[in-house]
Short mmCIF file of C-alpha atoms and ligand atoms in Angstrom, two decimals:
data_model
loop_
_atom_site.label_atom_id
_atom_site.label_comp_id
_atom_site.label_asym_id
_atom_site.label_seq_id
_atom_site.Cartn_x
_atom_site.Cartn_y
_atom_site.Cartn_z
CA UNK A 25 20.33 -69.69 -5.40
CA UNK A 26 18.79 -69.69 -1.78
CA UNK A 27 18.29 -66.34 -0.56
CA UNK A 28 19.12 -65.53 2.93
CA UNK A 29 18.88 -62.48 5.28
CA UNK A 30 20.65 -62.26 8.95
CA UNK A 31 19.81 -60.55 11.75
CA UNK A 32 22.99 -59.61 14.02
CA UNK A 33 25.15 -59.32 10.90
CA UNK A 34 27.99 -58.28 12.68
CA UNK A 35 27.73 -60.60 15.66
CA UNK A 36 29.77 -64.15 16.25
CA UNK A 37 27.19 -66.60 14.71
CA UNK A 38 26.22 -63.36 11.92
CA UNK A 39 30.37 -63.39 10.53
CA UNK A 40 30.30 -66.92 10.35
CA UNK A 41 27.30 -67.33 8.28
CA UNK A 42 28.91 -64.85 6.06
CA UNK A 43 32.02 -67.33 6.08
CA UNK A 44 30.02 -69.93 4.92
CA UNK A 45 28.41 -67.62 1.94
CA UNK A 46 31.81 -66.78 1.01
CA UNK A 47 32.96 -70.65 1.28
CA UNK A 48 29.52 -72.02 -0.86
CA UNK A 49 28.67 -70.49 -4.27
CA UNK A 50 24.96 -70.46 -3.90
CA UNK A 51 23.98 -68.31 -0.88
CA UNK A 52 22.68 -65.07 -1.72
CA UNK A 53 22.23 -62.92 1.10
CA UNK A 54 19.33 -59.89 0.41
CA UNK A 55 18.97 -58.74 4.24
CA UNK A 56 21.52 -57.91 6.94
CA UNK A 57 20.69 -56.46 10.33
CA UNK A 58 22.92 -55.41 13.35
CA UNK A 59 23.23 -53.14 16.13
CA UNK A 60 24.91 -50.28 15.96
CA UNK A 61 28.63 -50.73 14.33
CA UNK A 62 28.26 -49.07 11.01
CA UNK A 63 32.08 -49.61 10.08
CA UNK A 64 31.08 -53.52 9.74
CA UNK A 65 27.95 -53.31 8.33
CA UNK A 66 29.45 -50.94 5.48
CA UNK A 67 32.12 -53.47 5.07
CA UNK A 68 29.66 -56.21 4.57
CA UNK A 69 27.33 -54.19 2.08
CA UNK A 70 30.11 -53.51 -0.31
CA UNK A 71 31.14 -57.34 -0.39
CA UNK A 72 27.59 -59.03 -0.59
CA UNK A 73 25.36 -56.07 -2.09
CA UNK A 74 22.05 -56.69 0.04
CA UNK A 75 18.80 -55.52 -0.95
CA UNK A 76 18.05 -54.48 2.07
CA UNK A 77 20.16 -53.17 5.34
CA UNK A 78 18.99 -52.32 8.56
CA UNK A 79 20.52 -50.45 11.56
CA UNK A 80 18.76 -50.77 15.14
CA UNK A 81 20.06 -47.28 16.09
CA UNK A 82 18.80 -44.15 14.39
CA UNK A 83 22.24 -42.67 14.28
CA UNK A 84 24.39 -45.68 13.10
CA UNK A 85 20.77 -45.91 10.37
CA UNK A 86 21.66 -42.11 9.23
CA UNK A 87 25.33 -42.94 9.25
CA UNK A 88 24.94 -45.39 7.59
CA UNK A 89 22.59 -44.43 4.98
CA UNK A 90 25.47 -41.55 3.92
CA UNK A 91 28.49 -43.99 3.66
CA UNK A 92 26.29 -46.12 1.12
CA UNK A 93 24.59 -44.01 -0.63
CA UNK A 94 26.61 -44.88 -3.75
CA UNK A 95 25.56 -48.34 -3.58
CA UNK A 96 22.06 -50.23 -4.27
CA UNK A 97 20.99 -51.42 -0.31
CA UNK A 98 18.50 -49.60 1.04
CA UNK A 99 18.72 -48.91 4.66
CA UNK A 100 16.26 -49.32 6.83
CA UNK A 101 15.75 -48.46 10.91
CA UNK A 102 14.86 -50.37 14.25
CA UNK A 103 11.94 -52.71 14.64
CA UNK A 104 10.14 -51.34 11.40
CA UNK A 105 13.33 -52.53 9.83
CA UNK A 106 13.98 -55.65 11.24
CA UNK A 107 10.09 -56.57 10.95
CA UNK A 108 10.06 -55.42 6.84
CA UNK A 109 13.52 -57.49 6.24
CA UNK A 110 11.86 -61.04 8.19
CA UNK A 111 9.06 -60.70 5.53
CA UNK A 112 10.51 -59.82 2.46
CA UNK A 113 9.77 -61.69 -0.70
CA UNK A 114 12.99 -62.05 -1.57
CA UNK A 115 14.27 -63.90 1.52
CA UNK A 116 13.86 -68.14 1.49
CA UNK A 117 15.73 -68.44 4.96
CA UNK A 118 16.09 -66.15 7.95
CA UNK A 119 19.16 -66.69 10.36
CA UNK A 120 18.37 -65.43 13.97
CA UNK A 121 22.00 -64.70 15.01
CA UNK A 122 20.74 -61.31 17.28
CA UNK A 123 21.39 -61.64 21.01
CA UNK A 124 18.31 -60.93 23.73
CA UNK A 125 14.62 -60.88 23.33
CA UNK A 126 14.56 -58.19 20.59
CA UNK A 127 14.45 -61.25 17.90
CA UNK A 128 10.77 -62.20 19.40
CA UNK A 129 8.92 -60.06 17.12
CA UNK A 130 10.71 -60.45 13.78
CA UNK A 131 11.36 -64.24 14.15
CA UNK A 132 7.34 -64.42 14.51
CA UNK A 133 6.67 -62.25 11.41
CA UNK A 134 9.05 -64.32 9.55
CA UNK A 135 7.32 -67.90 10.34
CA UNK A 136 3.85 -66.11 9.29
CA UNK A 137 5.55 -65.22 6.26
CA UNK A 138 6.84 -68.87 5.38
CA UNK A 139 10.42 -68.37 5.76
CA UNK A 140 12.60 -70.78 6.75
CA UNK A 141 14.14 -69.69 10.40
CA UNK A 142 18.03 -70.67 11.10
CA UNK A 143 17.30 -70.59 14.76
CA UNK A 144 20.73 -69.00 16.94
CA UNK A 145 18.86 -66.44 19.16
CA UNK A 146 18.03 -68.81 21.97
CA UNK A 147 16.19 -65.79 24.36
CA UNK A 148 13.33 -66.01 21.28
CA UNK A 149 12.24 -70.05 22.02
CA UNK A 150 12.92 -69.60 26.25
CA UNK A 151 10.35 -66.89 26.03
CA UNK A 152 7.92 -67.49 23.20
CA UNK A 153 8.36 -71.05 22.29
CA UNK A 154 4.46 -71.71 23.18
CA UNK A 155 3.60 -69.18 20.72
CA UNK A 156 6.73 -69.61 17.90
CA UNK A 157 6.43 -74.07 17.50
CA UNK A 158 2.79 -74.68 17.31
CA UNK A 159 2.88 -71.62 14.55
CA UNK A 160 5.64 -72.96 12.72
CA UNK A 161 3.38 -75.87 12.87
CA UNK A 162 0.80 -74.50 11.28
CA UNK A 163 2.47 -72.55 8.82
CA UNK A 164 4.66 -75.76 7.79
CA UNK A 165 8.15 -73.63 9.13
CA UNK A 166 11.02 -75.32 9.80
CA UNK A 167 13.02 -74.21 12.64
CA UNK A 168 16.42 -75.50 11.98
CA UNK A 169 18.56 -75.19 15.37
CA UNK A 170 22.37 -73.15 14.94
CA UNK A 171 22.95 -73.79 18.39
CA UNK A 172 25.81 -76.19 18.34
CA UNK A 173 24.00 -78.66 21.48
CA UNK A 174 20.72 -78.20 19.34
CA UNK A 175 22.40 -78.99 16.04
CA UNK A 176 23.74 -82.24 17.88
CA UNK A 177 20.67 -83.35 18.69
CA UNK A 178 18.73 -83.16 15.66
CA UNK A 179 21.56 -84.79 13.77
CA UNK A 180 21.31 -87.41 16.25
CA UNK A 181 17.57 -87.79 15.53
CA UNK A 182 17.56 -87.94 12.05
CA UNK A 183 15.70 -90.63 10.12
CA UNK A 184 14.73 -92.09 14.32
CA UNK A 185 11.13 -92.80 15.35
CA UNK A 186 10.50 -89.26 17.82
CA UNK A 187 8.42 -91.57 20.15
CA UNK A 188 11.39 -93.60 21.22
CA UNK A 189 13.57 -90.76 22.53
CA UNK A 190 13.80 -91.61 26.29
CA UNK A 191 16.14 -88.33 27.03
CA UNK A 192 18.21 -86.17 26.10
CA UNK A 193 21.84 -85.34 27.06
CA UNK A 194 22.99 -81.81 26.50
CA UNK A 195 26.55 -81.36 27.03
CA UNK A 196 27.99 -78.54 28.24
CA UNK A 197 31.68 -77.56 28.69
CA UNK A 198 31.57 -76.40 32.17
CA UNK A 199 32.69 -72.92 31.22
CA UNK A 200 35.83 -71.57 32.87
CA UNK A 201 34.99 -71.82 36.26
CA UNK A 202 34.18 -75.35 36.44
CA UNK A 203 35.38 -77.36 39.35
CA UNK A 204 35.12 -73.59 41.54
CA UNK A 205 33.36 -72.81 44.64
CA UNK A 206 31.52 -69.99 45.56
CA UNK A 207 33.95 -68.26 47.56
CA UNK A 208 36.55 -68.99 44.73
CA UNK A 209 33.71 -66.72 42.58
CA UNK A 210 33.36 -63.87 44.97
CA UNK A 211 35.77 -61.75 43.15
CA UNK A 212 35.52 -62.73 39.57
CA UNK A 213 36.63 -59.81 36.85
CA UNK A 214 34.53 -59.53 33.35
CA UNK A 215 37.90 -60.57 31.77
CA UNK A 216 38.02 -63.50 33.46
CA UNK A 217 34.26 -64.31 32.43
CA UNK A 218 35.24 -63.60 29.11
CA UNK A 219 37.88 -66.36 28.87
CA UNK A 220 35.88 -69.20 27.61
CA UNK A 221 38.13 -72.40 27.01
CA UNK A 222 36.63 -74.42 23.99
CA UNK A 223 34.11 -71.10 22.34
CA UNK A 224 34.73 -67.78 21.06
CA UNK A 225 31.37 -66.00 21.00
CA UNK A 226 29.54 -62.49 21.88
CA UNK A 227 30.30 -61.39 25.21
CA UNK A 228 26.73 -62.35 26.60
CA UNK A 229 26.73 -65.37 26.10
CA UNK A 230 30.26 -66.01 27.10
CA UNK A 231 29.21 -64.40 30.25
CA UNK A 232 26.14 -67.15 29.93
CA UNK A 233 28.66 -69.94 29.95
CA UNK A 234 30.69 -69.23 32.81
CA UNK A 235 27.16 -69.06 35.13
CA UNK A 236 25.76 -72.09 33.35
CA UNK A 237 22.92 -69.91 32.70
CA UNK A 238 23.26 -70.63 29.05
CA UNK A 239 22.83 -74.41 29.34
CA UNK A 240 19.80 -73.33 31.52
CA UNK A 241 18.44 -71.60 28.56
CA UNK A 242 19.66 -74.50 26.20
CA UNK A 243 17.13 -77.16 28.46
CA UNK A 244 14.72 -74.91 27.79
CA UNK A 245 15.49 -74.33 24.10
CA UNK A 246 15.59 -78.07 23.96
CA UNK A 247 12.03 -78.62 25.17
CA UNK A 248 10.58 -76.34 22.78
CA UNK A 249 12.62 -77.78 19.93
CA UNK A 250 11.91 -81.00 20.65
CA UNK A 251 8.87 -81.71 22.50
CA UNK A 252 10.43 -82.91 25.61
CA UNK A 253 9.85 -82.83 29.11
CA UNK A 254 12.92 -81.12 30.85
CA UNK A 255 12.99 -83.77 33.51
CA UNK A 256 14.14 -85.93 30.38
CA UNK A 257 16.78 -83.25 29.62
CA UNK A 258 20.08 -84.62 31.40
CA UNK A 259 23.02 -82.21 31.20
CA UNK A 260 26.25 -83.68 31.26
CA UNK A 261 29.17 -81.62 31.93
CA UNK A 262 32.35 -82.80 28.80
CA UNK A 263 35.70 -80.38 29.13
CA UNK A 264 36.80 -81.43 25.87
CA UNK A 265 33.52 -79.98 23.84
CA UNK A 266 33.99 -82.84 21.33
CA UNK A 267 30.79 -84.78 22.05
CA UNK A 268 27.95 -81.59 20.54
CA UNK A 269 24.97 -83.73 22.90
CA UNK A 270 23.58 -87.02 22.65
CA UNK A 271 20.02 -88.86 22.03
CA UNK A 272 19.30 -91.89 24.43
CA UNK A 273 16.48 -94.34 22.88
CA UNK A 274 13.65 -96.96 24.29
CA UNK A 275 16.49 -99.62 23.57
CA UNK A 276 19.41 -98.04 25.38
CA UNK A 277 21.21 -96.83 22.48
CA UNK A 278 22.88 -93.47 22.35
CA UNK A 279 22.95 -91.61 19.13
CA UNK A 280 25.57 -88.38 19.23
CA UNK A 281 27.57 -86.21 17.12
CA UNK A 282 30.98 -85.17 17.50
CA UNK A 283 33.08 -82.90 15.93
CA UNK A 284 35.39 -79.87 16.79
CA UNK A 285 34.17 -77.20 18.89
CA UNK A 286 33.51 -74.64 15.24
CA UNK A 287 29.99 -73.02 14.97
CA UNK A 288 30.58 -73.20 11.34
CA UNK A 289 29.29 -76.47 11.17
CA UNK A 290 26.20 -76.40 12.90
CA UNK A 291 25.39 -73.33 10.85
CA UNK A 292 26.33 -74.58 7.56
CA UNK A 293 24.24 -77.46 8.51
CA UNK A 294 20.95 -75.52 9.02
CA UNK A 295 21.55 -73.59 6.03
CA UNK A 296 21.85 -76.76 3.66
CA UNK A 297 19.95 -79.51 5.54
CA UNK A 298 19.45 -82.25 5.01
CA UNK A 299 22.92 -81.72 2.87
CA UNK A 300 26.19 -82.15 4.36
CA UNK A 301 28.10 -79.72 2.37
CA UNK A 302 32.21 -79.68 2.44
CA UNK A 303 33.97 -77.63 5.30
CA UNK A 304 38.06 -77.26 5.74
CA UNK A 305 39.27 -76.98 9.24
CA UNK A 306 40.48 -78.94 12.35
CA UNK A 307 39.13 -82.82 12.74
CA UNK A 308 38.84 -84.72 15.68
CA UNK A 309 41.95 -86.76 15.81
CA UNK A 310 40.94 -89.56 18.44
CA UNK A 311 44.90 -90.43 18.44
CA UNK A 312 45.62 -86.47 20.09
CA UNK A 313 42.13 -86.20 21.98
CA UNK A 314 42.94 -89.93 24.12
CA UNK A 315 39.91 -89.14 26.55
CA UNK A 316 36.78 -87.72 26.51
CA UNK A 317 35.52 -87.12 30.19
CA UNK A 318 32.27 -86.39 32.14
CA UNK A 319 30.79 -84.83 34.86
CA UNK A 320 27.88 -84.07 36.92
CA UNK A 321 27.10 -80.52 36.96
CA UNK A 322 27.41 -78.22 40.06
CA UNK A 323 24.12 -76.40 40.11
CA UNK A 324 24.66 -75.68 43.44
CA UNK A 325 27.62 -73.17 42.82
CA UNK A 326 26.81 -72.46 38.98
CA UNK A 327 23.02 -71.97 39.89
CA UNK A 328 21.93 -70.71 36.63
CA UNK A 329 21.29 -74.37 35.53
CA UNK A 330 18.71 -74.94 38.97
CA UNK A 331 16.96 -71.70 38.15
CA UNK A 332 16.01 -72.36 34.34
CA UNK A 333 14.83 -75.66 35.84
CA UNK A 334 12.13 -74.27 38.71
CA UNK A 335 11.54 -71.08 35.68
CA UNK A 336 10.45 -73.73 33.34
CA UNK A 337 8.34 -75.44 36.23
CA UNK A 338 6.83 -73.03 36.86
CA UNK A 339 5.93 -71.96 33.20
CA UNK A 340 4.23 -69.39 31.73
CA UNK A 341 5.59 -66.38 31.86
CA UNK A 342 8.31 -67.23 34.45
CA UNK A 343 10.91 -68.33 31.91
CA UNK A 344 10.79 -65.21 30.08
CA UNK A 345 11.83 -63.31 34.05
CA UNK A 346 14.45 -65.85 34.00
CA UNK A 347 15.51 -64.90 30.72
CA UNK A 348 15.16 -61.34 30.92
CA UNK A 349 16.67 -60.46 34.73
CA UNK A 350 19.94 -62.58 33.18
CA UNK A 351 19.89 -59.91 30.18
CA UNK A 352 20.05 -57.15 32.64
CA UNK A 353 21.82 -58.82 35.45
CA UNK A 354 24.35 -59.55 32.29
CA UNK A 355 24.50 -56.15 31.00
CA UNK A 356 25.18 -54.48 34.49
CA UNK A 357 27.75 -57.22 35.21
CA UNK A 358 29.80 -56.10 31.66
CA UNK A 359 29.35 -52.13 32.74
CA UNK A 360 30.99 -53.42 36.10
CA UNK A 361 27.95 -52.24 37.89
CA UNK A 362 27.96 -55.24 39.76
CA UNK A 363 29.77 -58.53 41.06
CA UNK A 364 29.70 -61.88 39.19
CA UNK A 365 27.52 -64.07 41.92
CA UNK A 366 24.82 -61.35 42.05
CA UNK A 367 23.84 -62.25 38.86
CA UNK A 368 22.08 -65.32 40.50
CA UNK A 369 21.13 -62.99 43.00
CA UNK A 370 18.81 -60.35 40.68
CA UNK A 371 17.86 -63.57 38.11
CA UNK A 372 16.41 -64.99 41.70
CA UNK A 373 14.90 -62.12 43.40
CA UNK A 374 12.91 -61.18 40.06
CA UNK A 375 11.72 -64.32 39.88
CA UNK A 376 10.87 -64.64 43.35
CA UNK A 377 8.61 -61.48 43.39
CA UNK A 378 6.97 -62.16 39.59
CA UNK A 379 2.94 -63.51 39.46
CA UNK A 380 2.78 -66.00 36.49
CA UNK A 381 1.27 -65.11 33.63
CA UNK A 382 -0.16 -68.49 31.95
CA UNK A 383 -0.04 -68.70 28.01
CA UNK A 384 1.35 -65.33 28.08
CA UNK A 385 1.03 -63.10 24.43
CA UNK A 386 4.05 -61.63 23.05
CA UNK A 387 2.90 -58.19 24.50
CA UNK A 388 2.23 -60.01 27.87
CA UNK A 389 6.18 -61.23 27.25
CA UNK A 390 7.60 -57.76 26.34
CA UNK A 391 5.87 -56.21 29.30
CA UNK A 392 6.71 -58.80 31.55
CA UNK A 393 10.37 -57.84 30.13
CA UNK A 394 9.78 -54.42 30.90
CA UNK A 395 8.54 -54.98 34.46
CA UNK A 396 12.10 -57.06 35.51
CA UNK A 397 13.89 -54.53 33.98
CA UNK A 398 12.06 -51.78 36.17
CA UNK A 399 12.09 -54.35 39.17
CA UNK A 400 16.06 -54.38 39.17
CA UNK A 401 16.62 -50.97 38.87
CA UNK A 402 14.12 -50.20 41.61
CA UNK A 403 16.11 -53.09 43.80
CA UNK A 404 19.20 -51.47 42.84
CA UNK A 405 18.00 -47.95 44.19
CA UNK A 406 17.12 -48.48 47.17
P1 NAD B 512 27.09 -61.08 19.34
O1 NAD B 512 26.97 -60.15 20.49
O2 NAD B 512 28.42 -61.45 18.85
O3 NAD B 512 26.27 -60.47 18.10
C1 NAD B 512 24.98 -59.97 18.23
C2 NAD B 512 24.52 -59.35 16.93
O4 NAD B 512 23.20 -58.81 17.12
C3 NAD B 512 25.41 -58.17 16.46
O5 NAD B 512 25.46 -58.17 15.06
C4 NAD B 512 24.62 -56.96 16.95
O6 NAD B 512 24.87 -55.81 16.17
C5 NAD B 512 23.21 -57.45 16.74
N1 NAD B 512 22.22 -56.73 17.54
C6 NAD B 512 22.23 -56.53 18.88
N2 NAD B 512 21.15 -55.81 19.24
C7 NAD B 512 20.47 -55.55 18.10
C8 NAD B 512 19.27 -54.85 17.81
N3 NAD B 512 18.56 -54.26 18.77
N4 NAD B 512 18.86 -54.79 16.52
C9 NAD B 512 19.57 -55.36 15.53
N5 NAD B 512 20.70 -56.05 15.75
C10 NAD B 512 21.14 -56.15 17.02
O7 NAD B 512 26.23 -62.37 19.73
P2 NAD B 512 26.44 -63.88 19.25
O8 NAD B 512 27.41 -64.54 20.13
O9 NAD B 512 26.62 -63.93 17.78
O10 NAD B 512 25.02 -64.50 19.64
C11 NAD B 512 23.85 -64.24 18.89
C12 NAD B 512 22.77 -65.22 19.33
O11 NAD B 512 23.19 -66.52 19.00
C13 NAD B 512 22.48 -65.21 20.82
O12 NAD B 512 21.13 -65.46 21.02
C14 NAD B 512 23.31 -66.40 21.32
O13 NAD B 512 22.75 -66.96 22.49
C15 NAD B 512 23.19 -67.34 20.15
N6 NAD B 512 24.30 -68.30 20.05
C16 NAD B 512 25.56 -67.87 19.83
C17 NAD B 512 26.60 -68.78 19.73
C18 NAD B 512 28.01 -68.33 19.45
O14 NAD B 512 28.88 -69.17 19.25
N7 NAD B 512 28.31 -67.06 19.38
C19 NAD B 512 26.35 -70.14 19.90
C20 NAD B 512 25.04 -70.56 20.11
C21 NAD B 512 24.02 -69.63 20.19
MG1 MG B 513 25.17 -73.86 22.78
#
């Protein structure tokens, strides 16, 4: 029986896992960890019986702590929580499935604690992948990628000589604004940023998608995953979302993997690799599907994609103001607080007016966090 826990329970990529434990006999999940929606988590306690439960806020922790006080979880609170669950004995793997930076601290205590890490919570590498690979290294962690692109690529590199990967190709679907310009964008509505064609995910990263910002954070999730430079990161812009990404060799050849756009099966795979375990659902029927297509990207409009380049450039502690003015640029974008372009606008500014930090620590990060977060509401003020 492997033993899992999950951090953002309730989440996109934190239901699905609990698909796939439903679907596969021999999951065992000791750990869940969400938010704040206490109706789910209940829901999910009764069905899988955790050890161990943990709500970030204190009221959904005391709420929650009534409605299951007839069962055997214990619940536990905020970062104390989420920090006890990553290092629990009884725990082989650890899915990241939280959204945002918050996953920084836990994901760390986990790979000091030997766990296996089911990487999804992308914000966790783009900030503190100098500091989370060469300790997984040490430790002897593996860090299996969710992500589908991620997934895709390290499928596409099994059993293949790492010294011979020339680049990488990380596909992306273009989101549902492709082939817009920016005055097309001027008056863009959260719903329609919510209307992703090919995905169905949380509504940040959605919002991610439709700026390319989230295949900015993917290059940058790539290099830390796999040791590459980003100018060898190539992202190629595929409507259909049938091609995952690709691996181009020393010889020319192009290794990819393909399937239908279903997070299932990058997450299954992580949680039985090197197994490929059954899954029902959709397959690509090449008779239907007729053409696959590609593009260049437009990182001129969509310039979320140009900015995660020049962030990881100019390193340090630069991707992590990338990373978190997006979060808050994001957040005031859902609240309607502001219009879709200035996203690019505060992600730019903050990084424009930031001092690198080299080799920054995780407190160095979590300030830095702090700082944007103060810079945009003092921008905002005034
Ligand atoms: P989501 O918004 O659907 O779910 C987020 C989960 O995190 C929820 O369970 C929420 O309760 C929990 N959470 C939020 N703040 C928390 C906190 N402070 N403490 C504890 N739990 C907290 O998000 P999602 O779409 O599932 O994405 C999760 C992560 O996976 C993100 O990093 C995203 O970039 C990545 N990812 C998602 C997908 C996808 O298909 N959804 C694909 C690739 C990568
Ligand atoms: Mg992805």
């Amino acid at each position: 029986m492997k033993k899992i826990g999950i951090l953002g329970s309730t989440g996109s990529i934190g239901t699905q896992t609990l698909e796939i434990v439903r679907s596969n006999g021999d999951l065992q999940v000791t750990a869940l960890a969400a938010g704040s929606n206490v109706r789910e988590m209940e829901r999910q306690i009764r069905e899988f019986s955790p050890l161990y439960a943990v709500m970030w806020a204190p009221e959904s922790a005391d709420e929650l702590k009534k409605k299951v006080a007839d069962t055997g979880t214990k619940v536990l609170q905020g970062m104390d929580g989420l920090l006890k669950i990553a290092v629990m004995e009884q725990m082989d793997v650890l899915v990241t499935a939280i959204v945002g930076m918050i996953g920084i601290r836990p994901t760390i205590a986990a790979i000091q604690a030997g766990k296996t890490i089911a990487l999804a919570n992308k914000e966790t590498l783009v900030t503190a992948g100098h500091i989370i690979m060469p300790l997984a290294a040490e430790k002897k962690v593996s860090i299996l990628p969710v992500d589908s692109e991620h997934s895709a690529i390290f499928q596409s590199m099994h059993g293949e000589n790492k010294d011979r990967v020339r680049k990488i190709l990380l596909t992306a679907s273009g989101g549902p604004f492709r082939g817009k310009k920016r005055e097309e964008l001027l008056d863009i509505t959260v719903e329609d940023a919510l209307r992703h064609p090919n995905w169905s995910m949380g509504r940040k990263i959605t919002v991610d998608s439709s700026t390319l910002v989230n295949k900015g954070l993917e290059v940058i999730e790539a290099k830390w995953l796999f040791g590459v430079e980003p100018e060898d990161i190539q992202v190629v812009v595929h409507p259909q979302s049938i091609i995952h990404s690709m691996v181009e060799y020393a010889d020319g050849g192009i290794m990819a993997q393909l399937g239908m756009p279903d997070m299932k099966l990058p997450i299954q795979y992580a949680l039985f690799y090197p197994d490929r375990r059954p899954m029902e659902g959709k397959r690509v029927d090449f008779y239907q599907l007729s053409s696959m297509t590609f593009e260049k990207p437009d990182t001129e409009t969509f310039r979320g994609l140009s900015m995660a380049y020049d962030a990881v450039a100019k390193g340090g502690s630069m991707p992590t103001v990338y990373n978190a003015a997006n979060e808050k640029a994001v957040a005031l974008f859902l609240e309607r607080k502001i219009r879709f372009l200035e996203i690019y606008d505060l992600i730019q500014g903050a990084m424009e007016q930031h001092k690198v930090i080299q080799n920054p620590s995780v407190e160095e990060i979590l300030e830095t966090e702090a700082a944007v977060y103060e810079y945009i509401d003092a921008s905002r003020r005034v």
